[in-house]
Coordinates of N, CA, C and O in Angstrom, one line a residue:
M233 N 6.6 -14.5 17.7 CA 7.1 -14.0 16.5 C 6.2 -13.0 15.8 O 5.0 -13.3 15.7
S234 N 6.7 -11.9 15.4 CA 5.8 -10.9 14.7 C 5.6 -11.2 13.3 O 6.5 -11.8 12.6
K235 N 4.5 -10.9 12.8 CA 4.1 -11.1 11.4 C 4.8 -10.0 10.5 O 4.7 -8.8 10.8
Q236 N 5.4 -10.4 9.4 CA 6.0 -9.5 8.5 C 5.0 -8.8 7.7 O 4.0 -9.4 7.3
M237 N 5.1 -7.5 7.5 CA 4.2 -6.7 6.7 C 4.5 -7.0 5.2 O 5.6 -7.0 4.8
S238 N 3.4 -7.2 4.5 CA 3.6 -7.5 3.0 C 4.0 -6.2 2.3 O 3.8 -5.1 2.9
E239 N 4.6 -6.3 1.2 CA 5.0 -5.1 0.4 C 3.8 -4.2 0.1 O 3.9 -3.0 0.2
H240 N 2.7 -4.8 -0.2 CA 1.5 -4.0 -0.5 C 1.0 -3.3 0.8 O 0.6 -2.1 0.7
E241 N 1.0 -3.9 1.9 CA 0.6 -3.3 3.2 C 1.6 -2.1 3.5 O 1.1 -1.0 3.9
A242 N 2.9 -2.3 3.3 CA 3.8 -1.3 3.6 C 3.6 -0.1 2.6 O 3.6 1.1 3.1
F243 N 3.3 -0.4 1.4 CA 3.0 0.7 0.4 C 1.7 1.5 0.8 O 1.7 2.7 0.8
E244 N 0.7 0.8 1.3 CA -0.5 1.4 1.7 C -0.3 2.4 2.8 O -0.8 3.5 2.9
L245 N 0.5 2.0 3.8 CA 0.9 2.9 4.9 C 1.7 4.1 4.4 O 1.4 5.2 4.8
E246 N 2.6 3.9 3.5 CA 3.4 5.0 2.9 C 2.5 6.0 2.2 O 2.6 7.2 2.3
K247 N 1.6 5.4 1.4 CA 0.6 6.2 0.6 C -0.3 7.1 1.5 O -0.5 8.2 1.3
L248 N -0.7 6.4 2.6 CA -1.6 7.2 3.5 C -0.8 8.4 4.2 O -1.3 9.5 4.3
D249 N 0.5 8.1 4.5 CA 1.3 9.2 5.1 C 1.5 10.3 4.1 O 1.4 11.5 4.4
I250 N 1.8 9.9 2.8 CA 2.0 10.9 1.8 C 0.7 11.7 1.6 O 0.8 13.0 1.5
E251 N -0.4 11.1 1.4 CA -1.7 11.8 1.2 C -2.0 12.7 2.4 O -2.6 13.8 2.2
R252 N -1.7 12.2 3.6 CA -2.0 13.1 4.8 C -1.2 14.4 4.7 O -1.7 15.5 5.0
L253 N 0.1 14.2 4.4 CA 0.9 15.4 4.3 C 0.5 16.4 3.2 O 0.4 17.6 3.4
V254 N 0.1 15.8 2.0 CA -0.4 16.7 0.9 C -1.7 17.4 1.4 O -1.9 18.6 1.2
A255 N -2.6 16.6 2.0 CA -3.9 17.2 2.5 C -3.6 18.3 3.5 O -4.4 19.3 3.6
Q256 N -2.5 18.2 4.3 CA -2.2 19.3 5.3 C -1.5 20.5 4.7 O -1.2 21.4 5.4
G257 N -1.2 20.4 3.4 CA -0.6 21.5 2.7 C 0.9 21.4 2.5 O 1.5 22.4 2.0
Y258 N 1.5 20.3 2.9 CA 2.9 20.2 2.7 C 3.3 19.9 1.3 O 2.5 19.4 0.5
R259 N 4.5 20.3 0.9 CA 5.0 20.1 -0.4 C 6.4 19.5 -0.4 O 7.1 19.7 0.6
I260 N 6.7 18.7 -1.3 CA 8.0 18.0 -1.4 C 9.1 19.1 -1.7 O 9.0 19.8 -2.6
C261 N 10.1 19.2 -0.8 CA 11.2 20.2 -1.0 C 12.5 19.5 -1.4 O 13.4 20.1 -2.0
S262 N 12.7 18.2 -1.0 CA 13.9 17.5 -1.4 C 13.7 16.0 -1.3 O 12.8 15.5 -0.6
V263 N 14.4 15.3 -2.1 CA 14.4 13.8 -2.2 C 15.8 13.3 -2.2 O 16.6 13.8 -3.0
R264 N 16.1 12.4 -1.3 CA 17.5 11.7 -1.3 C 17.2 10.2 -1.6 O 16.7 9.6 -0.7
E265 N 17.6 9.7 -2.7 CA 17.5 8.3 -3.0 C 18.7 7.5 -2.5 O 19.8 8.1 -2.5
H266 N 18.4 6.3 -2.1 CA 19.5 5.4 -1.7 C 19.0 4.0 -1.9 O 17.9 3.8 -2.4
L267 N 19.9 3.0 -1.6 CA 19.5 1.6 -1.9 C 18.3 1.1 -1.1 O 17.7 0.2 -1.5
E268 N 18.0 1.7 0.1 CA 16.9 1.2 0.9 C 15.6 2.0 0.7 O 14.7 1.9 1.4
G269 N 15.6 2.8 -0.4 CA 14.4 3.6 -0.6 C 14.8 5.1 -0.9 O 15.7 5.4 -1.6
A270 N 14.0 6.0 -0.2 CA 14.3 7.4 -0.4 C 13.9 8.1 0.9 O 13.0 7.7 1.6
H271 N 14.5 9.2 1.2 CA 14.1 10.1 2.2 C 13.5 11.4 1.6 O 14.2 12.0 0.7
V272 N 12.3 11.6 1.9 CA 11.6 12.8 1.3 C 11.5 13.8 2.4 O 11.1 13.5 3.5
T273 N 11.8 15.1 2.1 CA 11.6 16.2 3.0 C 10.5 17.0 2.5 O 10.4 17.4 1.4
W274 N 9.5 17.2 3.4 CA 8.3 17.9 3.2 C 8.4 19.3 3.9 O 8.8 19.3 5.0
A275 N 7.9 20.3 3.2 CA 7.9 21.6 3.8 C 6.5 22.2 3.7 O 5.8 22.0 2.7
H276 N 6.1 23.0 4.7 CA 4.8 23.7 4.6 C 5.0 25.1 4.3 O 5.8 25.8 5.0
P277 N 4.3 25.7 3.3 CA 4.6 27.1 3.0 C 4.2 28.1 4.1 O 4.9 29.2 4.2
D278 N 3.3 27.7 5.0 CA 3.0 28.6 6.1 C 3.8 28.3 7.4 O 3.6 29.1 8.4
L279 N 4.6 27.3 7.4 CA 5.4 26.9 8.6 C 6.8 26.7 8.1 O 7.3 25.5 8.1
P280 N 7.5 27.8 7.8 CA 8.9 27.6 7.2 C 9.9 26.9 8.1 O 10.8 26.3 7.6
E281 N 9.6 26.9 9.4 CA 10.5 26.3 10.3 C 10.3 24.8 10.5 O 11.1 24.1 11.1
E282 N 9.2 24.3 10.0 CA 8.8 22.9 10.3 C 8.8 22.1 9.0 O 8.0 22.2 8.1
N283 N 9.9 21.2 8.9 CA 10.0 20.3 7.9 C 9.7 18.9 8.4 O 10.0 18.6 9.6
V284 N 9.2 18.0 7.6 CA 8.8 16.6 7.9 C 9.7 15.7 7.1 O 9.7 15.8 5.9
E285 N 10.4 14.8 7.7 CA 11.2 13.8 7.0 C 10.4 12.5 6.9 O 9.8 12.1 7.9
Q286 N 10.4 11.9 5.8 CA 9.7 10.7 5.6 C 10.6 9.7 4.8 O 11.2 10.0 3.8
H287 N 10.7 8.4 5.3 CA 11.4 7.4 4.6 C 10.3 6.6 3.8 O 9.3 6.2 4.3
V288 N 10.6 6.5 2.5 CA 9.8 5.7 1.6 C 10.6 4.5 1.1 O 11.6 4.7 0.4
G289 N 10.2 3.3 1.5 CA 11.0 2.1 1.2 C 10.5 1.3 0.1 O 11.3 0.5 -0.4
T290 N 9.2 1.4 -0.3 CA 8.7 0.5 -1.3 C 8.8 1.1 -2.7 O 8.8 2.4 -2.8
A291 N 9.0 0.3 -3.7 CA 9.0 0.8 -5.1 C 7.7 1.6 -5.4 O 7.7 2.6 -6.0
S292 N 6.6 1.0 -5.0 CA 5.3 1.7 -5.3 C 5.2 3.0 -4.5 O 4.6 4.0 -5.1
G293 N 5.7 3.1 -3.3 CA 5.7 4.3 -2.6 C 6.6 5.4 -3.3 O 6.2 6.6 -3.3
R294 N 7.7 5.0 -3.8 CA 8.6 5.9 -4.5 C 7.9 6.4 -5.8 O 8.0 7.6 -6.1
K295 N 7.2 5.5 -6.5 CA 6.4 6.0 -7.7 C 5.3 6.9 -7.2 O 5.0 7.9 -7.9
W296 N 4.7 6.7 -6.1 CA 3.6 7.5 -5.6 C 4.1 9.0 -5.3 O 3.5 9.9 -5.7
F297 N 5.2 9.1 -4.6 CA 5.6 10.4 -4.3 C 6.2 11.1 -5.5 O 6.1 12.3 -5.7
S298 N 6.7 10.3 -6.5 CA 7.1 10.9 -7.8 C 6.0 11.5 -8.5 O 6.1 12.6 -9.1
H299 N 4.8 10.8 -8.5 CA 3.6 11.4 -9.1 C 3.2 12.7 -8.4 O 2.9 13.7 -9.1
I300 N 3.3 12.8 -7.1 CA 3.0 14.0 -6.4 C 4.0 15.1 -6.7 O 3.6 16.2 -7.0
L301 N 5.2 14.8 -6.8 CA 6.3 15.8 -7.2 C 6.0 16.3 -8.6 O 6.1 17.5 -8.9
I302 N 5.7 15.4 -9.6 CA 5.4 15.9 -10.9 C 4.2 16.8 -10.9 O 4.2 17.8 -11.6
R303 N 3.2 16.5 -10.2 CA 2.0 17.3 -10.1 C 2.4 18.7 -9.5 O 1.9 19.7 -10.0
Q304 N 3.2 18.7 -8.5 CA 3.6 20.0 -7.9 C 4.4 20.8 -8.9 O 4.1 22.0 -9.0
L305 N 5.3 20.2 -9.7 CA 6.0 21.0 -10.7 C 5.1 21.5 -11.8 O 5.3 22.6 -12.3
Q306 N 4.1 20.7 -12.2 CA 3.2 21.2 -13.2 C 2.4 22.4 -12.7 O 2.2 23.3 -13.4
E307 N 2.0 22.3 -11.4 CA 1.3 23.5 -10.8 C 2.1 24.7 -10.8 O 1.6 25.8 -11.0
Q308 N 3.4 24.6 -10.5 CA 4.3 25.7 -10.4 C 4.5 26.3 -11.8 O 4.5 27.6 -11.9
R309 N 4.6 25.5 -12.8 CA 4.8 26.0 -14.2 C 3.5 26.8 -14.7 O 3.7 27.7 -15.4
S310 N 2.4 26.3 -14.3 CA 1.1 27.0 -14.8 C 0.7 28.2 -13.9 O -0.2 28.9 -14.3
A311 N 1.4 28.4 -12.8 CA 1.1 29.5 -11.9 C 1.7 30.8 -12.4 O 2.6 30.9 -13.1

């Protein structure tokens, strides 16, 4: 029997994935919310053909990418 991952462990993995994409220069280009979480599409400004799809299932993970999205929008406004 496999051990179930705790909500916190799942969030930590999602957060690491989000932070890795941000560190690589990806930006959120779309979000599709649904009952099981959200699908986030990431795009890289230097790689227009390459989008990354990410499923975020935890409430904390959704809050985390929302924080990243707000930061991106603030940067766009100040540019």
